[in-house]
CSV table of C-alpha atoms in Angstrom, one decimal:
chain,number,residue,atom,x,y,z
E,1,MET,CA,-26.0,-19.8,-40.5
E,2,CYS,CA,-22.6,-18.3,-39.8
E,3,GLU,CA,-22.4,-20.3,-36.5
E,4,VAL,CA,-23.2,-23.6,-38.3
E,5,LEU,CA,-20.6,-22.9,-41.0
E,6,MET,CA,-17.9,-22.0,-38.5
E,7,HIS,CA,-18.6,-25.3,-36.7
E,8,VAL,CA,-18.0,-27.1,-40.0
E,9,ILE,CA,-14.9,-25.2,-41.2
E,10,VAL,CA,-12.9,-24.8,-38.0
E,11,PRO,CA,-12.5,-28.5,-37.1
E,12,ASP,CA,-11.3,-29.3,-40.6
E,13,THR,CA,-8.7,-26.5,-40.6
E,14,VAL,CA,-7.5,-27.5,-37.2
E,15,GLN,CA,-6.6,-30.9,-38.6
E,16,GLY,CA,-4.4,-29.2,-41.1
E,17,ASP,CA,-6.5,-29.6,-44.3
E,18,ILE,CA,-6.4,-25.9,-45.1
E,19,ASP,CA,-5.5,-26.2,-48.8
E,20,GLY,CA,-8.4,-28.5,-49.6
E,21,CYS,CA,-11.0,-26.0,-48.3
E,22,LYS,CA,-9.2,-22.7,-49.0
E,23,ASP,CA,-12.0,-21.2,-51.1
E,24,ALA,CA,-14.7,-22.2,-48.7
E,25,LEU,CA,-12.6,-21.0,-45.8
E,26,ASP,CA,-12.1,-17.6,-47.4
E,27,ALA,CA,-15.9,-17.3,-48.0
E,28,ILE,CA,-16.8,-18.3,-44.5
E,29,LEU,CA,-14.2,-16.0,-42.9
E,30,ASN,CA,-15.4,-13.1,-45.0
E,31,TYR,CA,-18.9,-13.8,-43.9
E,32,TYR,CA,-17.7,-14.1,-40.3
E,33,VAL,CA,-15.7,-10.8,-40.4
E,34,GLN,CA,-18.7,-8.9,-41.9
E,35,PHE,CA,-20.9,-10.3,-39.1
E,36,LEU,CA,-18.5,-9.0,-36.5
E,37,HIS,CA,-19.0,-5.6,-38.1
E,38,GLY,CA,-22.8,-5.9,-37.5
E,39,MET,CA,-23.8,-7.1,-41.0
E,40,MET,CA,-26.7,-9.5,-40.6
E,41,LEU,CA,-26.7,-10.3,-44.4
E,42,PRO,CA,-23.5,-9.6,-46.4
E,43,SER,CA,-23.8,-7.7,-49.7
E,44,SER,CA,-23.9,-9.5,-53.0
E,45,GLN,CA,-24.8,-9.0,-56.6
E,46,LEU,CA,-28.4,-9.7,-55.8
E,47,SER,CA,-28.8,-7.9,-52.5
E,48,VAL,CA,-27.6,-5.1,-50.3
E,49,SER,CA,-26.1,-5.8,-46.9
E,50,ILE,CA,-28.2,-5.4,-43.8
E,51,ILE,CA,-26.4,-3.8,-40.9
E,52,ASP,CA,-28.1,-3.9,-37.4
E,53,THR,CA,-25.7,-4.1,-34.5
E,54,LYS,CA,-28.5,-4.4,-31.9
E,55,LEU,CA,-30.0,-7.3,-33.7
E,56,ALA,CA,-26.6,-8.9,-34.2
E,57,GLU,CA,-25.5,-8.5,-30.5
E,58,PRO,CA,-27.1,-11.7,-29.1
E,59,HIS,CA,-25.5,-13.7,-31.9
E,60,LEU,CA,-22.1,-12.0,-31.3
E,61,LYS,CA,-21.8,-13.5,-27.9
E,62,ILE,CA,-21.8,-17.0,-29.5
E,63,LEU,CA,-19.7,-16.2,-32.6
E,64,LEU,CA,-17.0,-14.4,-30.5
E,65,HIS,CA,-16.1,-17.8,-29.0
E,66,PHE,CA,-14.6,-18.8,-32.4
E,67,ILE,CA,-11.9,-16.2,-32.2
E,68,PRO,CA,-9.4,-18.2,-30.1
E,69,CYS,CA,-9.6,-21.3,-32.2
E,70,THR,CA,-9.7,-19.4,-35.6
E,71,VAL,CA,-7.0,-16.8,-35.2
E,72,PRO,CA,-4.0,-19.2,-34.8
E,73,ILE,CA,-4.8,-21.3,-37.8
E,74,VAL,CA,-5.4,-18.7,-40.5
E,75,SER,CA,-3.0,-16.7,-42.7
E,76,TRP,CA,-1.6,-13.4,-41.5
E,77,LYS,CA,-4.0,-11.5,-43.8
E,78,TRP,CA,-7.0,-13.1,-42.3
E,79,ARG,CA,-5.6,-12.9,-38.8
E,80,ASP,CA,-5.3,-9.2,-39.1
E,81,ARG,CA,-8.8,-8.8,-40.4
E,82,LEU,CA,-10.2,-11.0,-37.7
E,83,LEU,CA,-8.4,-9.2,-34.9
E,84,GLN,CA,-9.3,-5.8,-36.3
E,85,ALA,CA,-13.0,-6.8,-36.4
E,86,PHE,CA,-12.8,-8.3,-32.9
E,87,THR,CA,-11.1,-5.2,-31.5
E,88,ARG,CA,-13.8,-3.1,-33.0
E,89,VAL,CA,-16.5,-5.1,-31.3
E,90,PHE,CA,-14.6,-4.8,-28.0
E,91,GLU,CA,-14.2,-1.0,-28.3
E,92,THR,CA,-17.7,-0.2,-29.4
E,93,SER,CA,-19.6,-2.5,-27.0
E,94,ASN,CA,-21.1,-1.1,-23.8
E,95,ALA,CA,-18.8,-1.5,-20.8
E,96,GLN,CA,-21.4,-3.2,-18.7
E,97,SER,CA,-22.8,-5.4,-21.5
E,98,GLY,CA,-22.5,-9.2,-21.9
E,99,THR,CA,-20.6,-8.7,-25.2
E,100,LYS,CA,-17.9,-6.8,-23.4
E,101,LEU,CA,-17.5,-9.6,-20.9
E,102,VAL,CA,-17.3,-12.2,-23.6
E,103,CYS,CA,-14.6,-10.2,-25.4
E,104,LEU,CA,-12.6,-10.0,-22.2
E,105,SER,CA,-12.9,-13.7,-21.7
E,106,MET,CA,-11.7,-14.4,-25.2
E,107,MET,CA,-8.8,-12.0,-24.8
E,108,THR,CA,-7.8,-13.7,-21.5
E,109,LYS,CA,-8.0,-17.1,-23.2
E,110,ILE,CA,-6.1,-16.2,-26.3
E,111,LEU,CA,-3.3,-14.5,-24.2
E,112,SER,CA,-3.2,-17.2,-21.6
E,113,GLU,CA,0.1,-19.1,-21.1
E,114,GLU,CA,-1.6,-22.5,-21.6
E,115,PHE,CA,-3.1,-21.4,-25.0
E,116,GLN,CA,0.2,-19.8,-26.1
E,117,ASN,CA,2.1,-23.0,-25.3
E,118,SER,CA,-0.4,-25.2,-27.2
E,119,VAL,CA,-0.1,-23.0,-30.2
E,120,CYS,CA,3.7,-22.9,-30.1
E,121,MET,CA,3.8,-26.7,-30.0
E,122,LYS,CA,2.1,-26.6,-33.4
E,123,GLY,CA,4.9,-24.4,-34.8
E,124,THR,CA,2.7,-21.3,-35.0
E,125,GLU,CA,4.3,-17.8,-34.3
E,126,MET,CA,2.9,-15.2,-31.9
E,127,VAL,CA,-0.9,-15.4,-32.0
E,128,VAL,CA,-1.7,-11.8,-31.3
E,129,PRO,CA,0.5,-9.2,-32.9
E,130,LEU,CA,2.0,-6.5,-30.6
E,131,LYS,CA,-0.1,-3.7,-32.1
E,132,TYR,CA,-3.4,-5.4,-30.9
E,133,GLN,CA,-2.0,-6.1,-27.5
E,134,GLN,CA,-1.1,-2.4,-27.2
E,135,LEU,CA,-4.6,-1.4,-28.3
E,136,TRP,CA,-6.2,-3.7,-25.8
E,137,LEU,CA,-3.8,-2.6,-23.0
E,138,GLN,CA,-4.6,1.1,-23.6
E,139,SER,CA,-8.4,0.6,-23.2
E,140,LEU,CA,-8.3,-1.4,-19.9
E,141,PRO,CA,-7.8,1.4,-17.3
E,142,LYS,CA,-10.8,3.4,-18.6
E,143,LEU,CA,-12.8,0.3,-18.7
E,144,LEU,CA,-12.0,-0.5,-15.0
E,145,TRP,CA,-13.4,2.9,-14.0
E,146,GLU,CA,-16.5,2.6,-16.2
E,147,LEU,CA,-17.3,-0.8,-14.7
E,148,LYS,CA,-17.4,0.7,-11.2
E,149,HIS,CA,-17.7,-1.9,-8.5
E,150,THR,CA,-21.1,-3.3,-9.6
E,151,HIS,CA,-19.7,-5.8,-12.2
E,152,PRO,CA,-17.2,-7.9,-10.4
E,153,PRO,CA,-16.8,-10.6,-13.2
E,154,SER,CA,-16.0,-8.0,-15.8
E,155,SER,CA,-13.6,-6.1,-13.5
E,156,LYS,CA,-11.9,-9.4,-12.6
E,157,ALA,CA,-11.5,-10.3,-16.3
E,158,VAL,CA,-9.9,-6.8,-17.0
E,159,LEU,CA,-7.5,-7.2,-14.1
E,160,GLN,CA,-6.5,-10.7,-15.1
E,161,MET,CA,-5.7,-9.4,-18.6
E,162,LEU,CA,-3.7,-6.5,-17.2
E,163,LEU,CA,-1.8,-9.0,-15.0
E,164,HIS,CA,-1.0,-11.3,-18.0
E,165,LEU,CA,0.1,-8.4,-20.2
E,166,GLY,CA,2.4,-7.0,-17.5
E,167,ARG,CA,3.8,-10.5,-16.7
E,168,SER,CA,4.5,-11.4,-20.3
E,169,ALA,CA,6.0,-8.0,-21.3
E,170,ARG,CA,9.8,-8.3,-21.6
E,171,ASP,CA,12.0,-5.8,-19.8
E,172,GLY,CA,12.9,-2.9,-22.1
E,173,SER,CA,10.2,-3.8,-24.6
E,174,VAL,CA,7.7,-1.4,-26.0
E,175,LEU,CA,4.9,-3.2,-24.3
E,176,SER,CA,6.7,-3.0,-20.9
E,177,ASP,CA,7.1,0.8,-21.3
E,178,GLN,CA,3.5,1.2,-22.3
E,179,TYR,CA,2.4,-0.9,-19.3
E,180,SER,CA,4.2,1.4,-16.9
E,181,SER,CA,2.8,4.4,-18.6
E,182,LEU,CA,-0.7,3.3,-17.6
E,183,GLN,CA,-0.4,4.8,-14.1
E,184,PRO,CA,-2.0,8.2,-14.8
E,185,ALA,CA,-5.0,6.4,-16.4
E,186,LEU,CA,-5.3,4.1,-13.3
E,187,ILE,CA,-5.4,6.9,-10.8
E,188,PRO,CA,-9.2,7.5,-11.1
E,189,PHE,CA,-9.7,3.8,-10.5
E,190,LEU,CA,-7.9,4.2,-7.2
E,191,CYS,CA,-8.3,7.7,-5.8
E,192,THR,CA,-8.5,11.2,-7.3
E,193,ILE,CA,-7.3,14.1,-5.2
E,194,LEU,CA,-9.2,17.2,-6.1
E,195,PRO,CA,-8.0,20.7,-5.4
E,196,SER,CA,-9.4,22.2,-2.2
E,197,LYS,CA,-8.9,25.1,0.2
E,198,HIS,CA,-7.4,22.6,2.6
E,199,LYS,CA,-3.7,21.8,2.0
E,200,GLU,CA,-4.3,18.0,1.6
E,201,GLY,CA,-7.2,18.4,-0.9
E,202,THR,CA,-10.3,16.3,-1.2
E,203,SER,CA,-10.0,12.5,-1.9
E,204,VAL,CA,-12.6,10.9,-4.3
E,205,PHE,CA,-12.2,7.2,-4.1
E,206,GLY,CA,-12.6,5.1,-7.2
E,207,PRO,CA,-14.0,1.6,-7.7
E,208,PHE,CA,-11.0,-0.1,-6.1
E,209,VAL,CA,-12.0,0.4,-2.5
E,210,LYS,CA,-15.4,-1.2,-3.0
E,211,LEU,CA,-14.3,-4.2,-5.1
E,212,SER,CA,-14.2,-7.7,-3.7
E,213,ARG,CA,-11.1,-8.8,-2.0
E,214,ASP,CA,-10.0,-11.2,-4.8
E,215,CYS,CA,-10.3,-8.3,-7.3
E,216,GLN,CA,-8.3,-6.0,-5.0
E,217,GLU,CA,-5.6,-8.6,-4.7
E,218,LEU,CA,-5.4,-8.9,-8.5
E,219,ALA,CA,-5.2,-5.1,-8.9
E,220,VAL,CA,-2.3,-4.9,-6.4
E,221,ASP,CA,-0.5,-7.8,-8.2
E,222,THR,CA,-0.6,-5.9,-11.5
E,223,TRP,CA,1.6,-3.2,-9.9
E,224,CYS,CA,4.5,-5.7,-9.5
E,225,TYR,CA,5.3,-5.3,-13.2
E,226,PHE,CA,5.7,-1.5,-13.3
E,227,LYS,CA,9.3,-0.6,-14.0
E,228,SER,CA,8.9,2.7,-12.2
E,229,PHE,CA,6.3,4.5,-10.0
E,230,SER,CA,5.2,8.1,-10.3
E,231,SER,CA,4.6,10.3,-7.3
E,232,PRO,CA,0.9,11.0,-8.2
E,233,PHE,CA,0.3,7.2,-8.4
E,234,LEU,CA,1.9,6.6,-5.1
E,235,LYS,CA,-0.3,9.3,-3.5
E,236,ALA,CA,-3.4,7.6,-4.9
E,237,VAL,CA,-2.3,4.3,-3.5
E,238,MET,CA,-1.5,5.8,-0.1
E,239,GLN,CA,-5.0,7.3,0.1
E,240,CYS,CA,-6.5,3.9,-0.6
E,241,CYS,CA,-4.5,2.5,2.2
E,242,LEU,CA,-6.0,5.1,4.6
E,243,CYS,CA,-9.5,4.3,3.5
E,244,THR,CA,-11.1,2.2,6.2
E,245,GLU,CA,-13.2,0.3,3.6
E,246,VAL,CA,-10.0,-1.4,2.5
E,247,ASN,CA,-9.2,-4.4,4.6
E,248,VAL,CA,-6.0,-4.2,6.5
E,249,ASP,CA,-4.7,-7.4,4.8
E,250,ILE,CA,-4.9,-5.6,1.5
E,251,VAL,CA,-3.1,-2.7,3.0
E,252,VAL,CA,-0.3,-5.0,4.1
E,253,ARG,CA,-0.1,-6.5,0.6
E,254,ILE,CA,0.1,-3.0,-0.9
E,255,ILE,CA,3.0,-2.0,1.4
E,256,GLU,CA,4.8,-5.2,0.6
E,257,VAL,CA,4.5,-4.6,-3.1
E,258,ILE,CA,5.6,-1.0,-2.9
E,259,HIS,CA,8.6,-1.9,-0.7
E,260,SER,CA,9.6,-4.7,-3.0
E,261,ALA,CA,9.5,-2.3,-5.9
E,262,PHE,CA,11.8,0.0,-3.9
E,263,SER,CA,14.2,-2.9,-3.3
E,264,ARG,CA,14.3,-3.5,-7.1
E,265,GLY,CA,15.1,0.2,-7.7
E,266,CYS,CA,11.7,1.0,-9.2
E,267,ILE,CA,11.0,3.8,-6.6
E,268,GLN,CA,13.3,6.6,-5.5
E,269,LEU,CA,14.3,6.8,-1.9
E,270,GLN,CA,12.6,10.1,-1.2
E,271,HIS,CA,9.3,8.9,-2.8
E,272,HIS,CA,9.4,5.7,-0.8
E,273,LEU,CA,10.1,7.3,2.5
E,274,SER,CA,7.4,9.9,1.8
E,275,PHE,CA,4.9,7.1,1.0
E,276,LEU,CA,5.7,5.1,4.2
E,277,PHE,CA,5.9,8.1,6.5
E,278,THR,CA,2.7,9.8,5.2
E,279,LEU,CA,0.9,6.5,5.6
E,280,LEU,CA,2.2,6.1,9.1
E,281,VAL,CA,1.1,9.5,10.2
E,282,GLY,CA,-2.3,9.1,8.5
E,283,SER,CA,-2.8,5.8,10.2
E,284,SER,CA,-1.8,7.3,13.6
E,285,SER,CA,-4.2,10.2,13.2
E,286,GLN,CA,-7.1,7.9,12.4
E,287,VAL,CA,-6.9,6.0,15.7
E,288,ASN,CA,-8.7,8.9,17.5
E,289,GLY,CA,-10.2,10.5,14.4
E,290,HIS,CA,-9.5,14.2,14.0
E,291,GLN,CA,-7.8,15.1,17.2
E,292,LYS,CA,-7.2,18.6,18.5
E,293,VAL,CA,-3.8,19.8,19.7
E,294,LEU,CA,-3.5,19.6,23.5
E,295,SER,CA,-1.9,22.3,25.5
E,296,TYR,CA,0.4,21.6,28.4
E,297,GLY,CA,-1.4,19.6,31.1
E,298,GLU,CA,-4.7,19.4,29.2
E,299,VAL,CA,-6.6,16.2,29.3
E,300,ASP,CA,-7.8,14.6,26.0
E,301,ALA,CA,-11.6,14.3,26.2
E,302,LEU,CA,-12.1,12.7,22.8
E,303,ASP,CA,-13.7,9.3,22.3
E,304,THR,CA,-11.8,6.2,23.1
E,305,PRO,CA,-10.4,4.6,19.9
E,306,THR,CA,-12.1,1.4,18.8
E,307,ARG,CA,-10.4,-2.0,19.1
E,308,GLU,CA,-10.4,-2.4,15.3
E,309,SER,CA,-8.8,1.0,14.7
E,310,LYS,CA,-6.1,0.1,17.2
E,311,ARG,CA,-5.4,-3.2,15.6
E,312,ARG,CA,-5.3,-1.7,12.2
E,313,HIS,CA,-2.8,0.9,13.2
E,314,TYR,CA,-0.7,-1.6,15.1
E,315,VAL,CA,-0.4,-3.9,12.0
E,316,ILE,CA,0.4,-1.0,9.6
E,317,CYS,CA,2.8,0.7,12.1
E,318,ARG,CA,4.7,-2.6,12.7
E,319,LEU,CA,5.1,-3.3,9.0
E,320,ILE,CA,6.1,0.2,8.1
E,321,CYS,CA,8.8,0.3,10.8
E,322,MET,CA,10.2,-2.9,9.4
E,323,CYS,CA,10.3,-1.4,5.9
E,324,ILE,CA,11.8,1.9,7.1
E,325,ALA,CA,14.6,-0.1,8.9
E,326,GLU,CA,15.4,-1.8,5.6
E,327,THR,CA,15.6,1.4,3.5
E,328,GLY,CA,19.2,2.1,4.4
E,329,ASP,CA,21.6,3.1,7.2
E,330,GLY,CA,19.6,3.9,10.3
E,331,ASP,CA,21.6,7.0,11.2
E,332,VAL,CA,21.1,8.5,7.7
E,333,VAL,CA,17.4,7.7,7.6
E,334,LEU,CA,16.9,9.2,11.1
E,335,GLN,CA,18.6,12.4,9.9
E,336,LEU,CA,16.2,12.5,6.9
E,337,LEU,CA,13.1,11.8,8.9
E,338,GLY,CA,14.0,13.8,12.0
E,339,PRO,CA,12.4,17.1,10.9
E,340,CYS,CA,9.2,15.3,9.8
E,341,LEU,CA,9.0,13.4,13.1
E,342,CYS,CA,9.3,16.7,15.0
E,343,GLU,CA,6.8,18.4,12.9
E,344,ASN,CA,4.1,15.8,13.4
E,345,LEU,CA,4.8,15.4,17.1
E,346,VAL,CA,4.1,19.1,17.5
E,347,LYS,CA,1.0,19.0,15.2
E,348,PHE,CA,-0.5,15.8,16.8
E,349,ARG,CA,0.2,15.9,20.5
E,350,THR,CA,-1.3,12.5,21.2
E,351,GLN,CA,-0.2,9.3,22.8
E,352,VAL,CA,-0.5,7.4,19.5
E,353,MET,CA,1.8,9.8,17.6
E,354,LEU,CA,4.3,9.7,20.5
E,355,THR,CA,4.5,5.9,20.6
E,356,THR,CA,4.6,5.7,16.8
E,357,THR,CA,7.6,8.1,16.8
E,358,MET,CA,9.3,6.0,19.4
E,359,ARG,CA,8.7,2.8,17.4
E,360,VAL,CA,10.3,4.4,14.3
E,361,VAL,CA,13.3,5.5,16.3
E,362,ALA,CA,13.6,2.0,17.9
E,363,ALA,CA,13.3,0.3,14.5
E,364,LEU,CA,16.1,2.5,13.0
E,365,SER,CA,18.3,1.9,16.1
E,366,ALA,CA,17.9,-1.9,16.4
E,367,GLY,CA,20.7,-4.2,15.4
E,368,LYS,CA,23.4,-1.5,15.3
E,369,GLU,CA,26.8,-2.8,16.4
E,370,SER,CA,27.9,0.6,17.8
E,371,ASN,CA,26.4,1.8,21.1
E,372,LYS,CA,26.0,5.4,19.7
E,373,ARG,CA,22.9,6.4,17.8
E,374,LEU,CA,22.9,9.7,16.0
E,375,LEU,CA,19.4,10.8,17.1
E,376,PRO,CA,18.9,14.4,16.0
E,377,GLN,CA,19.1,16.7,19.0
E,378,PRO,CA,15.8,18.6,18.2
E,379,LEU,CA,14.0,15.2,18.0
E,380,ALA,CA,15.6,14.0,21.3
E,381,ASN,CA,14.5,17.2,23.1
E,382,LEU,CA,11.0,17.0,21.7
E,383,LEU,CA,10.6,13.3,22.6
E,384,SER,CA,11.6,14.1,26.1
E,385,GLN,CA,9.1,17.0,26.4
E,386,SER,CA,6.3,15.1,24.7
E,387,THR,CA,6.8,12.1,27.0
E,388,ILE,CA,6.7,14.3,30.1
E,389,GLN,CA,3.5,16.1,28.9
E,390,GLU,CA,1.8,12.7,28.1
E,391,LEU,CA,2.7,11.2,31.5
E,392,LEU,CA,1.7,14.4,33.3
E,393,ALA,CA,-1.7,14.5,31.5
E,394,SER,CA,-2.3,10.9,32.3
E,395,GLU,CA,-1.5,11.3,36.0
E,396,MET,CA,-3.7,14.4,36.3
E,397,LYS,CA,-6.5,12.6,34.5
E,398,GLU,CA,-6.3,9.9,37.1
E,399,GLY,CA,-6.4,12.6,39.8
E,400,ARG,CA,-3.2,11.4,41.4
E,401,TYR,CA,-1.4,14.7,41.4
E,402,SER,CA,-2.2,18.3,41.7
E,403,PHE,CA,-0.6,20.7,39.2
E,404,ASN,CA,2.1,21.9,41.6
E,405,ALA,CA,3.0,18.4,42.8
E,406,ALA,CA,3.1,17.1,39.2
E,407,SER,CA,5.5,19.9,38.2
E,408,HIS,CA,8.1,18.6,40.7
E,409,TRP,CA,7.5,15.0,39.6
E,410,CYS,CA,7.9,16.2,36.0
E,411,SER,CA,11.3,17.6,36.7
E,412,ASP,CA,12.6,14.3,38.0
E,413,ILE,CA,11.2,12.5,35.0
E,414,LYS,CA,12.8,15.0,32.6
E,415,ILE,CA,16.3,14.3,34.2
E,416,PHE,CA,15.7,10.6,33.8
E,417,LEU,CA,14.6,10.8,30.2
E,418,SER,CA,17.5,13.1,29.3
E,419,ALA,CA,19.9,10.5,30.6
E,420,CYS,CA,18.2,7.8,28.6
E,421,LEU,CA,18.2,9.8,25.4
E,422,LYS,CA,21.9,10.6,25.7
E,423,SER,CA,22.6,6.9,25.1
E,424,PHE,CA,21.3,7.4,21.6
E,425,CYS,CA,23.5,10.5,20.8
């Protein structure tokens, strides 16, 4: 009955004949609001109201579709009552239910740019007051986690709403500040790092890594509207980039968004360099899995890296080197990264880490007008030693040199490398 009455009332009010049916409109809207609260039969002088939310749920999916066309045309008093009842339905419905999905669809529709423009053309003010937009925004991160990866349509609707709210929030507004403050609540959706005996802790990945590619792209796009990035959030993002279940194209998009945020001043230099360098080291160490530290002249007997892991690392390394080269003066960045590069060259004595380090040095040295490069001396010495050890191990593995013969060959190579590295200093 409520559905039939709404079909009768709404078209008339849309045409502007509100005064002629004001009493009828109030009665129907009151009945509609009570139904959203789960009352199958409203109370009257002759009967007591019947409340049964389970019985009302199938009908709610139909009646909720009247929210977008009703809210813009009623008075502020009724608008507040309708949105309050609608928000209650959204908050109390099960995360994986059809009712929740309908609520999300109606929110997306009523907040869409096309809908807002059509309402503004009729001279109506903001459809949804700020307080309700804030309530909806606060509930979205938890809902994303509750949906897991098994309900893509609902997850996509949540992400679309997040994207709209972030895009429409004006700089310096309360909604913009609240949008950026969602980062702690979004971390479980990405990756939670649990305390562990190991220094790096244990990573527990959230639904993000298993979502479809279009949902992952939407999730990454929502970060474009954060006015600042916290260190814990960047760590969670970095762990997702290292997860092999995440396609390398998504990783590329993530790096681009983070670097763009740094360029806008939304990320501090130390946090940005830490993000890029940690991701670079993690990607390098993944090529051969967990590699052991090789002693002088020892041959690496681990499995050969797969073609896919090599390609993934090459794409990530190439993009990160480009980003590092754009972070500031190459000499300054080299001085900042020098100790970290040395530490990881000692920790991971592998060909991959060596070539990665050389690519970083080359990226920071490229395009400089002066012929002098301020390569830190400890890094220059370690690069020379590591290159010699790698070449020696390779030659011994091929059986071309004995250990004594290789030692003499090694001395000649060291002189040559030292001469090359002096051109950087």
